[in-house]
CSV table of N, CA and C in Angstrom, one decimal:
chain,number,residue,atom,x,y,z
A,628,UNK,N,11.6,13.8,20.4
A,628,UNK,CA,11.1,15.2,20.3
A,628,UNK,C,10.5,15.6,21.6
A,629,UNK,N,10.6,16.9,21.8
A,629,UNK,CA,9.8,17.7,22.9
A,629,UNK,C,8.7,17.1,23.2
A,630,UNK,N,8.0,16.6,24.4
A,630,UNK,CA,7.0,16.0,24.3
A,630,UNK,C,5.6,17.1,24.4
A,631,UNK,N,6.2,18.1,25.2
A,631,UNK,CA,5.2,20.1,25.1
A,631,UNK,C,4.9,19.6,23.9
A,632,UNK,N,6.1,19.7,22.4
A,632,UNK,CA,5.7,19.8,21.0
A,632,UNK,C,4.9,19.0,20.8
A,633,UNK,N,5.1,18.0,21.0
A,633,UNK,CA,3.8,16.5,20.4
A,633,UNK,C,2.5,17.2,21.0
A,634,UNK,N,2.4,17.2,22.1
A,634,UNK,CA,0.9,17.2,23.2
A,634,UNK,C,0.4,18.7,22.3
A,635,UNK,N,1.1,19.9,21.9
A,635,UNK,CA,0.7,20.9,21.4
A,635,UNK,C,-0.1,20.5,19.7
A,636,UNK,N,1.0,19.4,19.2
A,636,UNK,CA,0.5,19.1,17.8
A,636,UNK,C,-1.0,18.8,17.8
A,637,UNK,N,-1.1,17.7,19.0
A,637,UNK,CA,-1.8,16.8,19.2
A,637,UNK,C,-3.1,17.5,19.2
A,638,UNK,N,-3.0,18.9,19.8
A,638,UNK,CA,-4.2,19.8,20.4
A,638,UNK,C,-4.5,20.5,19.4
A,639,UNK,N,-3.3,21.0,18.4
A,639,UNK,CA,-4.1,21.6,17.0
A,639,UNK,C,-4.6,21.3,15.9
A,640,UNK,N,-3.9,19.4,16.3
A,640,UNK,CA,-5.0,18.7,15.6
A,640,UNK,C,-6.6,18.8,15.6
A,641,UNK,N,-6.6,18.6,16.7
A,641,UNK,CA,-8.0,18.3,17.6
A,641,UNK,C,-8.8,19.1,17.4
A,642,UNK,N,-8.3,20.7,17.7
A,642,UNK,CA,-9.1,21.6,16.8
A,642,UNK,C,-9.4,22.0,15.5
A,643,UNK,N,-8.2,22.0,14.9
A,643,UNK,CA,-8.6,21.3,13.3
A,643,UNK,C,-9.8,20.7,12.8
A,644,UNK,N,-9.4,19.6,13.4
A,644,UNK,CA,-10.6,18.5,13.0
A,644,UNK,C,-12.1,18.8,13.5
A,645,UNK,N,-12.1,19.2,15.2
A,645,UNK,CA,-13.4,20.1,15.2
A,645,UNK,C,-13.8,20.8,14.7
A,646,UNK,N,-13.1,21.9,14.3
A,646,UNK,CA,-13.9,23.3,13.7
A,646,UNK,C,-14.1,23.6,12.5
A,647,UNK,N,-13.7,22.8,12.0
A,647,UNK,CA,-13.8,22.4,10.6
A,647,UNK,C,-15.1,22.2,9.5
A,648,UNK,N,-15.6,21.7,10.4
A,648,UNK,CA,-17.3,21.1,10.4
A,648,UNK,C,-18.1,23.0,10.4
A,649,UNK,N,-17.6,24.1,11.0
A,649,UNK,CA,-18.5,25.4,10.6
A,649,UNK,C,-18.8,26.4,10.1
A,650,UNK,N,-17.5,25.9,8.7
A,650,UNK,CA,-17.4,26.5,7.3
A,650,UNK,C,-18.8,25.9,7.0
A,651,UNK,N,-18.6,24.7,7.1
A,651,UNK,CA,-19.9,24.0,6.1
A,651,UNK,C,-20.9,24.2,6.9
A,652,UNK,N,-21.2,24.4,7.8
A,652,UNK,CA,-22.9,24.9,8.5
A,652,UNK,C,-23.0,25.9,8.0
A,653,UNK,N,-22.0,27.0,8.1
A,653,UNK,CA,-22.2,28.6,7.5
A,653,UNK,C,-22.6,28.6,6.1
A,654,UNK,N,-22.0,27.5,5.2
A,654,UNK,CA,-21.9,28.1,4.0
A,654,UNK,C,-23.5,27.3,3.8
A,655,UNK,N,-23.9,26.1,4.5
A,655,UNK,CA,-25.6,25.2,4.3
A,655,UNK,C,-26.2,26.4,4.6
A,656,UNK,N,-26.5,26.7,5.8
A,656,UNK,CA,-27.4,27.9,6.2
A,656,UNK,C,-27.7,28.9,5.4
A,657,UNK,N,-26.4,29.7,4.5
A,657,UNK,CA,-26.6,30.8,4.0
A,657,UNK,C,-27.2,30.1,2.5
A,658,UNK,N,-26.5,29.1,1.7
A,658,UNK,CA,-27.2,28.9,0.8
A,658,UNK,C,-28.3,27.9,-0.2
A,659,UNK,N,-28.6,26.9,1.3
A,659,UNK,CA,-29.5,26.5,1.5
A,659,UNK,C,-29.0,25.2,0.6
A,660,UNK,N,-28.4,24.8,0.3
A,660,UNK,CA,-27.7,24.1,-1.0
A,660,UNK,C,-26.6,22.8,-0.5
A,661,UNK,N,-27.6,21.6,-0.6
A,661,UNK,CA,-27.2,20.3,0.3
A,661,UNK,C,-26.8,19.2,-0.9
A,662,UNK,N,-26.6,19.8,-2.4
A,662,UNK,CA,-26.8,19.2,-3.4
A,662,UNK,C,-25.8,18.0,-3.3
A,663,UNK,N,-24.8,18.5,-3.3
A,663,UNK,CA,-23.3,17.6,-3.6
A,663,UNK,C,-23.1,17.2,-2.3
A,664,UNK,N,-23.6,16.9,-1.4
A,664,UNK,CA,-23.2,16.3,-0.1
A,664,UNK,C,-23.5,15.0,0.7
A,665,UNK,N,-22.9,14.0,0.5
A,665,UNK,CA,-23.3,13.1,0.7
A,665,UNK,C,-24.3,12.8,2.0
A,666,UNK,N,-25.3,12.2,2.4
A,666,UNK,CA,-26.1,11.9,3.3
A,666,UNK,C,-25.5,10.9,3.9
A,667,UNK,N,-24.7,10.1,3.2
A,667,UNK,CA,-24.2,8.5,3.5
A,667,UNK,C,-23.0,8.9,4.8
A,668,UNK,N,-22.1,9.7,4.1
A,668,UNK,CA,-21.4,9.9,4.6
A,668,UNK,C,-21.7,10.7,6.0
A,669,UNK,N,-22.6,11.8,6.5
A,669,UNK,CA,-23.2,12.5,7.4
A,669,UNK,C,-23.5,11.4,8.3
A,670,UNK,N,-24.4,10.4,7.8
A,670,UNK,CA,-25.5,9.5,8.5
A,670,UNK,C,-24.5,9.0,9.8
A,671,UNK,N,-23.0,8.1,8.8
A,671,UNK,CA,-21.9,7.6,9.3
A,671,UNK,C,-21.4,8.6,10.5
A,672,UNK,N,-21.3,9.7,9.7
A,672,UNK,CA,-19.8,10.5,10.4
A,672,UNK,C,-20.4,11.0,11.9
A,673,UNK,N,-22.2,11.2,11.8
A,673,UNK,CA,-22.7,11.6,13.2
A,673,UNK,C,-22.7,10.3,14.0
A,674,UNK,N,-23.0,9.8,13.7
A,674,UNK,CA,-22.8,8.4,14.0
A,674,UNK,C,-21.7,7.7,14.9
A,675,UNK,N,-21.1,7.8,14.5
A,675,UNK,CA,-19.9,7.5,14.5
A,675,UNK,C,-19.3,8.8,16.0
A,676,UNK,N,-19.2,9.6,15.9
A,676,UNK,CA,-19.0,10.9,16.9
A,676,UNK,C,-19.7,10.8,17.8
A,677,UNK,N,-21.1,10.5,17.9
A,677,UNK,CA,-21.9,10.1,19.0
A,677,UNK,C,-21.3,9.0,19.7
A,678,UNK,N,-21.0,8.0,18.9
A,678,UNK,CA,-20.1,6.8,19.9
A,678,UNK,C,-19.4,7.3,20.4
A,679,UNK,N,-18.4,8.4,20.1
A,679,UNK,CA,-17.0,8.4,20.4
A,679,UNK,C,-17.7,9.8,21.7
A,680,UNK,N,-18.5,10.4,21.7
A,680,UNK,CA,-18.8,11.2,23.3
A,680,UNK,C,-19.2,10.0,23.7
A,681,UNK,N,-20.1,8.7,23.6
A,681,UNK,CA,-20.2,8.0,24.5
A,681,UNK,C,-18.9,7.5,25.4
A,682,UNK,N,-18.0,6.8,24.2
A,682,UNK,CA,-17.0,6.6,24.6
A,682,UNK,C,-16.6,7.3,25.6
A,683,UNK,N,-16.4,8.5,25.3
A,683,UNK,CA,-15.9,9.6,26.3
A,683,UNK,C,-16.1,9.8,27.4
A,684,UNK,N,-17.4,9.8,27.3
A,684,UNK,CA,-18.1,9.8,28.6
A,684,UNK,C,-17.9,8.4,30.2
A,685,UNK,N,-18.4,7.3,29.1
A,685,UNK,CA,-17.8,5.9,29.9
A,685,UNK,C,-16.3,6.1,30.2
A,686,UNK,N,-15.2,6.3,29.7
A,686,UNK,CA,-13.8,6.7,30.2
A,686,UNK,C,-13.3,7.5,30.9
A,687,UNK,N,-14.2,8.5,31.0
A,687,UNK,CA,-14.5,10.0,31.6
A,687,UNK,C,-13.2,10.5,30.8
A,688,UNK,N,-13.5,10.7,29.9
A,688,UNK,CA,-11.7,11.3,29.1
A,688,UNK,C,-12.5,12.2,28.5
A,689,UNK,N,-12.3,14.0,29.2
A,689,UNK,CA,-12.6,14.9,29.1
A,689,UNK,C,-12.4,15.8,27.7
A,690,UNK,N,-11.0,15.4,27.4
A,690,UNK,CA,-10.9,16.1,25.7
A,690,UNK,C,-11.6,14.9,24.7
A,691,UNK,N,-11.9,14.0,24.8
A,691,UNK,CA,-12.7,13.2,24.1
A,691,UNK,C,-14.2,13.8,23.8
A,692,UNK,N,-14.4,14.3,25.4
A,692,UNK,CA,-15.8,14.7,25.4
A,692,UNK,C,-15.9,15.8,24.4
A,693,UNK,N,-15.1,16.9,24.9
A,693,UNK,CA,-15.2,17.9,24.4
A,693,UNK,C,-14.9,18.1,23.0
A,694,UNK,N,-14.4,17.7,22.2
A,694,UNK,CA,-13.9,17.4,20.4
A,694,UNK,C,-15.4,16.9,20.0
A,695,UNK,N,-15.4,15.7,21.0
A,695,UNK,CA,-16.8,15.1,19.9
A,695,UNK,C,-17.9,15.5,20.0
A,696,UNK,N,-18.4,16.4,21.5
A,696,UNK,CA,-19.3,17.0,21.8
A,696,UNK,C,-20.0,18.1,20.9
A,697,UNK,N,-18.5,19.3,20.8
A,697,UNK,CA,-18.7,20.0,19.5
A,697,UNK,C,-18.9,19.5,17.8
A,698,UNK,N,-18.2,18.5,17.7
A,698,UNK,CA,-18.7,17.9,16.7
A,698,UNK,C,-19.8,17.4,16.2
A,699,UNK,N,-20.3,17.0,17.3
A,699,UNK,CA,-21.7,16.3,16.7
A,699,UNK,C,-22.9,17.2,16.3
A,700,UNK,N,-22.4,18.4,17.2
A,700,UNK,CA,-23.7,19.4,17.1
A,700,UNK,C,-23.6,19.9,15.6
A,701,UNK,N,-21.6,20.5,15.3
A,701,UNK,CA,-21.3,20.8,14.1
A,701,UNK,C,-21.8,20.1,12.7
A,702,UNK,N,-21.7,18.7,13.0
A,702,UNK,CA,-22.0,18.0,11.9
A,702,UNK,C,-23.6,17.8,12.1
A,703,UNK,N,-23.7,17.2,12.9
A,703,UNK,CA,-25.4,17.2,12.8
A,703,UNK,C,-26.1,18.0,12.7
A,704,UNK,N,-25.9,19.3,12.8
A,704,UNK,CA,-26.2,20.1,12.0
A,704,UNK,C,-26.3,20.3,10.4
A,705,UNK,N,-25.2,19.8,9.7
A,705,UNK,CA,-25.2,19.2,8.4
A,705,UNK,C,-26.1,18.4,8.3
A,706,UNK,N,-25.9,17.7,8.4
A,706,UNK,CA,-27.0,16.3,8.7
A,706,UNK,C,-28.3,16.7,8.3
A,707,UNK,N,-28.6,17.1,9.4
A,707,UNK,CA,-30.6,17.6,9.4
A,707,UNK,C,-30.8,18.7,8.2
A,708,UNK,N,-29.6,19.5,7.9
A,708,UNK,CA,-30.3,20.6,7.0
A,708,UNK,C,-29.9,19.7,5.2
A,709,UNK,N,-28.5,18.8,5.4
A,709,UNK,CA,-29.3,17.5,4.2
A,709,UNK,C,-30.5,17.3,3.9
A,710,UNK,N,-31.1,16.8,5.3
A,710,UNK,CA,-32.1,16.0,5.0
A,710,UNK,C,-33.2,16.7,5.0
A,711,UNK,N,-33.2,18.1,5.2
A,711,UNK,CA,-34.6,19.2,5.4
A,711,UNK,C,-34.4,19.5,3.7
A,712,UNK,N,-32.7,19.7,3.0
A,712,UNK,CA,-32.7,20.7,1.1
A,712,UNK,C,-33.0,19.8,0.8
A,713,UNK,N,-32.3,18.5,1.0
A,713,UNK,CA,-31.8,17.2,0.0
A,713,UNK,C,-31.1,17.5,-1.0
B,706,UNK,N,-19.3,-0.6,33.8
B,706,UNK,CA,-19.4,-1.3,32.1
B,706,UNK,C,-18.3,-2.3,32.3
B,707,UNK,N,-18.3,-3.4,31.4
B,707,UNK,CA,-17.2,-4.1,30.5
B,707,UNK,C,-16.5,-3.5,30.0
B,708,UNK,N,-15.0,-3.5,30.1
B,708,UNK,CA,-14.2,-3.0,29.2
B,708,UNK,C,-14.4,-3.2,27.9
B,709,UNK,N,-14.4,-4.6,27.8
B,709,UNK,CA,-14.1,-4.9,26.4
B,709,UNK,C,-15.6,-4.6,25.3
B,710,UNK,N,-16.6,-4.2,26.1
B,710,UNK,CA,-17.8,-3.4,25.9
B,710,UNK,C,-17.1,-1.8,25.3
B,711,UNK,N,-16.6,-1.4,26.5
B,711,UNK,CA,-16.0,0.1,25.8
B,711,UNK,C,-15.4,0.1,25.3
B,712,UNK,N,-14.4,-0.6,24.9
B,712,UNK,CA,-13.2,-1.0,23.9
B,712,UNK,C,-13.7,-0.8,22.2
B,713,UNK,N,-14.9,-2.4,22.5
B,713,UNK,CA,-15.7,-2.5,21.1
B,713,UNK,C,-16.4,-1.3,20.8
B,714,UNK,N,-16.6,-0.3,21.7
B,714,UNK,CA,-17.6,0.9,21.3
B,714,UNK,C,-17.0,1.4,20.5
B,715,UNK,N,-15.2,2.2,21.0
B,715,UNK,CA,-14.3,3.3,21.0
B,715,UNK,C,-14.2,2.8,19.3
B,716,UNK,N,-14.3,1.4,19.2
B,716,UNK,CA,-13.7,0.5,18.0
B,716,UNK,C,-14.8,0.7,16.5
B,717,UNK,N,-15.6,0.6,17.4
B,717,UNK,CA,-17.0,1.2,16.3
B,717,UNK,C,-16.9,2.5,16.0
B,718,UNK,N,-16.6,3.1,16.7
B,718,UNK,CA,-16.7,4.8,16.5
B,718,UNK,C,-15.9,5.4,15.9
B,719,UNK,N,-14.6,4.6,15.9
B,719,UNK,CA,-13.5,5.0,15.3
B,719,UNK,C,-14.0,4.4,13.8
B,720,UNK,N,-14.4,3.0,13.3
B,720,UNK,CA,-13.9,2.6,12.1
B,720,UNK,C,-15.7,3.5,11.2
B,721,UNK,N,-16.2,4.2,11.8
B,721,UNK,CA,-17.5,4.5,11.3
B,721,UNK,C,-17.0,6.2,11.1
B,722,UNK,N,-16.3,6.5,11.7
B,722,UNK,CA,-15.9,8.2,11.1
B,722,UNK,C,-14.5,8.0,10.2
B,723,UNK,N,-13.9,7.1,10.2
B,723,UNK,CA,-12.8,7.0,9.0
B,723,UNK,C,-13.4,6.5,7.6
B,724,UNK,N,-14.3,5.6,7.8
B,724,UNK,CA,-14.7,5.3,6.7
B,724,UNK,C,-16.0,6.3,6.2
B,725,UNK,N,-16.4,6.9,7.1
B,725,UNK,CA,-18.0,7.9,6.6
B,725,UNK,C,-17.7,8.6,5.2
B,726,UNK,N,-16.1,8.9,5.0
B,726,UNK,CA,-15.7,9.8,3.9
B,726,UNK,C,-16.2,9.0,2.6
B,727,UNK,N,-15.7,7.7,2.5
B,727,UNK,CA,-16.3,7.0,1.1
B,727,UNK,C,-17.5,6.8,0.4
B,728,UNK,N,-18.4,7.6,1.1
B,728,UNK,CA,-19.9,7.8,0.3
B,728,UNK,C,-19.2,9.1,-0.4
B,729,UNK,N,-18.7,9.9,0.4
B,729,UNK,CA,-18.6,11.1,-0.6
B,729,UNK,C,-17.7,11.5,-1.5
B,730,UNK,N,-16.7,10.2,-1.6
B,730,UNK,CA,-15.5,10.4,-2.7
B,730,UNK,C,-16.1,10.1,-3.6
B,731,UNK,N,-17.0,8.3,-3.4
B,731,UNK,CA,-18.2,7.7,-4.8
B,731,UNK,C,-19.1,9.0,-5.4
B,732,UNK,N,-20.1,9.3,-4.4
B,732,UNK,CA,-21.0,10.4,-5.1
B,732,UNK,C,-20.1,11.7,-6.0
B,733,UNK,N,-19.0,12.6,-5.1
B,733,UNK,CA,-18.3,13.3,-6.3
B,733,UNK,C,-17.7,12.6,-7.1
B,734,UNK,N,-16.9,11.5,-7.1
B,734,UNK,CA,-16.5,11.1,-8.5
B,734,UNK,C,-17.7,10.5,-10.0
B,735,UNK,N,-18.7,10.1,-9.1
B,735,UNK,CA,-19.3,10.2,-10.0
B,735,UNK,C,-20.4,11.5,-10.6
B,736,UNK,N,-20.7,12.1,-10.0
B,736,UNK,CA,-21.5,12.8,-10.3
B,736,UNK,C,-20.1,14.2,-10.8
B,737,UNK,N,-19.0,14.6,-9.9
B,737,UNK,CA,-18.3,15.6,-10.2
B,737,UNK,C,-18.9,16.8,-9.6
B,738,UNK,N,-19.5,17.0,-9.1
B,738,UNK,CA,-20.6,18.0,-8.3
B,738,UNK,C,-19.8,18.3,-7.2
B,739,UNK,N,-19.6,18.8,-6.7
B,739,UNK,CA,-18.7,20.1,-5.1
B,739,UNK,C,-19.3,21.1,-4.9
B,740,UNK,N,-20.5,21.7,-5.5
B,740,UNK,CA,-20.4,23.2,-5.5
B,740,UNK,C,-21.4,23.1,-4.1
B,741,UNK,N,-21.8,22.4,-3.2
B,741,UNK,CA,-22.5,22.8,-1.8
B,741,UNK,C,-21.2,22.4,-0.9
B,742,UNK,N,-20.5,22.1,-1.2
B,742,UNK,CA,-19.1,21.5,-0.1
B,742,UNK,C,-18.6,22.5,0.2
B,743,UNK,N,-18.1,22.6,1.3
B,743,UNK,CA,-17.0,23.9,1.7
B,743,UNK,C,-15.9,23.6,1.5
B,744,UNK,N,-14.9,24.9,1.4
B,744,UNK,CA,-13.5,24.4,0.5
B,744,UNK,C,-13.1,24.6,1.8
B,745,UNK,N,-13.2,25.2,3.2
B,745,UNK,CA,-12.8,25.5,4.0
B,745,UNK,C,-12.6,24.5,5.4
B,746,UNK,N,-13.9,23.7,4.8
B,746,UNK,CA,-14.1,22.6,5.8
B,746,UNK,C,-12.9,21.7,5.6
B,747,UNK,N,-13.1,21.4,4.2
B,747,UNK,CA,-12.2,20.3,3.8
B,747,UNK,C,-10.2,20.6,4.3
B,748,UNK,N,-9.9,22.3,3.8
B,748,UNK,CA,-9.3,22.4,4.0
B,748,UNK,C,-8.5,22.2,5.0
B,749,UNK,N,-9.6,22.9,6.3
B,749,UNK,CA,-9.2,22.5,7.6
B,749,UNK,C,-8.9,20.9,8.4
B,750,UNK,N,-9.9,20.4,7.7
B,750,UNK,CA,-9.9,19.1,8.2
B,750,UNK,C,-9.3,18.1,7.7
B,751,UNK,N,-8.2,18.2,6.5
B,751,UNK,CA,-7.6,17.4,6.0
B,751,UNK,C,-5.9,17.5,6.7
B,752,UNK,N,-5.7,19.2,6.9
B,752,UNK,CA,-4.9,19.5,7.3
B,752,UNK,C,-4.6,18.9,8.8
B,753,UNK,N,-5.7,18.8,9.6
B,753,UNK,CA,-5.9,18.3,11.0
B,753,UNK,C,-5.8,17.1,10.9
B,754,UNK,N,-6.3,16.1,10.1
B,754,UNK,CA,-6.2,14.8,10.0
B,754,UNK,C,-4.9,14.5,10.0
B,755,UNK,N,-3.9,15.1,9.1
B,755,UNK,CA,-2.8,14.9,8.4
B,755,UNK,C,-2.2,15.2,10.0
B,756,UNK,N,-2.1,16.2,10.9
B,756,UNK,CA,-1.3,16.7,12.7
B,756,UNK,C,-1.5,15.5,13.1
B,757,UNK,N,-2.9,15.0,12.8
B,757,UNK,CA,-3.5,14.0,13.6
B,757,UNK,C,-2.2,12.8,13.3
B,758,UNK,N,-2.2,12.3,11.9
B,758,UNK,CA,-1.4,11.6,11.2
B,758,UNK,C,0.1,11.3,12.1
B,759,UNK,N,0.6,12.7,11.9
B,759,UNK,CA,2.1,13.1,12.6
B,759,UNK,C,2.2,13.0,14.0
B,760,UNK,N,1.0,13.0,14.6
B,760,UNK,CA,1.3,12.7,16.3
B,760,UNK,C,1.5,11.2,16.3
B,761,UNK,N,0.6,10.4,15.7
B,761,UNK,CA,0.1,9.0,15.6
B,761,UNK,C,1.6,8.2,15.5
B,762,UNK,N,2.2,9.0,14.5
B,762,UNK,CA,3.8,8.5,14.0
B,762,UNK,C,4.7,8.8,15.0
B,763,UNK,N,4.6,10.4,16.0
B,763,UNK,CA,5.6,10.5,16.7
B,763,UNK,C,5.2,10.0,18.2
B,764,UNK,N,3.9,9.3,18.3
B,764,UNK,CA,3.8,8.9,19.8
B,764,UNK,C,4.1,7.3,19.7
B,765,UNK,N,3.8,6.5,18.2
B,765,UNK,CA,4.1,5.6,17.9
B,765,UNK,C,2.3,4.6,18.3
B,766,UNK,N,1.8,5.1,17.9
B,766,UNK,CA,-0.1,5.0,18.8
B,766,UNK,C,-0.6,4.5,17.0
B,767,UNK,N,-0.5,2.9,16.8
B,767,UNK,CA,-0.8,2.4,15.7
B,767,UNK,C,-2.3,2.9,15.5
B,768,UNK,N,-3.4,2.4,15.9
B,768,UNK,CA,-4.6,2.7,16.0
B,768,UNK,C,-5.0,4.3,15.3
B,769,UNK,N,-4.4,5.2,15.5
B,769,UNK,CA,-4.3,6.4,15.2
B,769,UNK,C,-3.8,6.6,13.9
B,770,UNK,N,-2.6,6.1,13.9
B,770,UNK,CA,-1.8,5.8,12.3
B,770,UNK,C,-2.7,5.1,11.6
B,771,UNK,N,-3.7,4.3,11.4
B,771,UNK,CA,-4.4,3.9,10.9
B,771,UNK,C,-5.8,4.5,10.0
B,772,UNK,N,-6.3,4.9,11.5
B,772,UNK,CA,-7.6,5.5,11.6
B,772,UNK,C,-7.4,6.8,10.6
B,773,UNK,N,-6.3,7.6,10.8
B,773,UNK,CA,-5.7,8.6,10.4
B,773,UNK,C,-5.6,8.7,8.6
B,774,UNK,N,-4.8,7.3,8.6
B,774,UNK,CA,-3.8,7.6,7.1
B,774,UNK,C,-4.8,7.0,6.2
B,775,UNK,N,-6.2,6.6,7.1
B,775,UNK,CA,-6.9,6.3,6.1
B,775,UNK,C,-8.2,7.6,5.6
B,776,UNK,N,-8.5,8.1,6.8
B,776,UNK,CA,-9.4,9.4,6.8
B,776,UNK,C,-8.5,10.1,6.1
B,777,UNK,N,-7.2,10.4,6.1
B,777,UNK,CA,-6.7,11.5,5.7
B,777,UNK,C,-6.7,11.1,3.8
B,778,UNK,N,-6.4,10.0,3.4
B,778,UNK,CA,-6.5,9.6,1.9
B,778,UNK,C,-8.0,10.1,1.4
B,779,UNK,N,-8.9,9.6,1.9
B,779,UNK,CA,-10.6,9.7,1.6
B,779,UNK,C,-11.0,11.4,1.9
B,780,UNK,N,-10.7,11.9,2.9
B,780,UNK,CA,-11.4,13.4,2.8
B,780,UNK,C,-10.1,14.4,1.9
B,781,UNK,N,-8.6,13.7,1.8
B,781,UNK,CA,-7.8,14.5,1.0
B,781,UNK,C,-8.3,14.3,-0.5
B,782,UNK,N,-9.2,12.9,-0.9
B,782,UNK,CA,-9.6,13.0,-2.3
B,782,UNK,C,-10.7,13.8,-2.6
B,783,UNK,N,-11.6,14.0,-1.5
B,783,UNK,CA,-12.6,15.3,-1.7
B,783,UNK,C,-12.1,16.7,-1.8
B,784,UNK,N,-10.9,16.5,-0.5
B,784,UNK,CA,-10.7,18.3,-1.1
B,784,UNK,C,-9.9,18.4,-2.7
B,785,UNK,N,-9.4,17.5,-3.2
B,785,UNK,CA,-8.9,17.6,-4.6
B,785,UNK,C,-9.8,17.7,-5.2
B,786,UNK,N,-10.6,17.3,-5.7
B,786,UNK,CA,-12.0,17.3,-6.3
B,786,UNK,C,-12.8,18.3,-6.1
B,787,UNK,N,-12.4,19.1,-5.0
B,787,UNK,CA,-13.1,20.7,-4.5
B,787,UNK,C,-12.8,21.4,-5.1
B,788,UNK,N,-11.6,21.0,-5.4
B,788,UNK,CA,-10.3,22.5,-6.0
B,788,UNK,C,-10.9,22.7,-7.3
B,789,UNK,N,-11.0,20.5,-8.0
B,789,UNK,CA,-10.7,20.4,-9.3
B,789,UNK,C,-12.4,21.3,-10.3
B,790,UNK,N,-13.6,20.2,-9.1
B,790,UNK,CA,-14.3,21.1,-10.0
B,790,UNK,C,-15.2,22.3,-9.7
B,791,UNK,N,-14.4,23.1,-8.1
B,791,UNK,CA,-15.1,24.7,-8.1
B,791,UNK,C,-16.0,24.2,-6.6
C-alpha cells in the first residue's frame, strides 16, 4: 500500500484518539454528572499518558509529545471533575 | 537515560492505557449505568483505536497490534453498552 496512505491513517488515528477525550469534558462540565464513570479507569488512563509524554519527551519524538500532551490535559480534566461530583 | 529504562517506561505506559478501560466495562456491566459517559467520546475513540488497529496490521508493528486489538475490544464494549442502555 501507498505508504502517504498508511502515514495519513496513522495521523487520523492519532487524532481520533486525542480528541475524543472533549465530548466528555463538554458534556462533565455542562452536567456536572460523574456518576457512571469509572475513577479506576481515569486514575490508569492519566497515568498511563503521563508516561507516555514522558516517554516522549526522553525520545524527543515530537508527535508522541504532542497526542499525549493534549491528552492528558483532556482526560485529566475528567479525572479531577470525577473526583470533585463523584 | 538507559534505554532499557525508556523502553520499560514506553512499556508501562502502553500496558496502563490499554488496560485502564476494564474498570469501566466491570462498573457498567454491573451497575448498567452510561448516562454521564459521552456517546461521542466513545464513538470517536473506538473508531480511532480500530485506524490505530489497521495501521498496526499494515506497518506490521506487533506491539501496536496488540496494545490496539486489545483497547479496541474493552472501550468497543463500553460504547455498546452506551448505545444499549442510553
Amino acid at each position: 500500500m501507498n505508504p502517504d496512505v498508511v502515514t495519513a491513517l496513522g495521523l487520523v488515528a492519532a487524532t481520533l484518539t486525542t480528541i475524543s477525550f472533549l465530548p466528555q469534558v463538554l458534556r462533565t462540565l455542562r452536567t456536572r454528572d460523574t456518576s457512571s464513570i469509572s475513577v479506576g479507569m481515569y486514575a490508569a488512563f492519566v497515568t498511563g499518558v503521563g508516561l507516555w509524554l514522558v516517554y516522549g519527551l526522553l525520545t524527543d519524538d515530537m508527535p508522541i509529545i504532542v497526542a499525549n500532551a493534549i491528552t492528558f490535559v483532556l482526560s485529566g480534566t475528567v479525572f479531577v471533575l470525577k473526583l470533585r461530583y463523584g
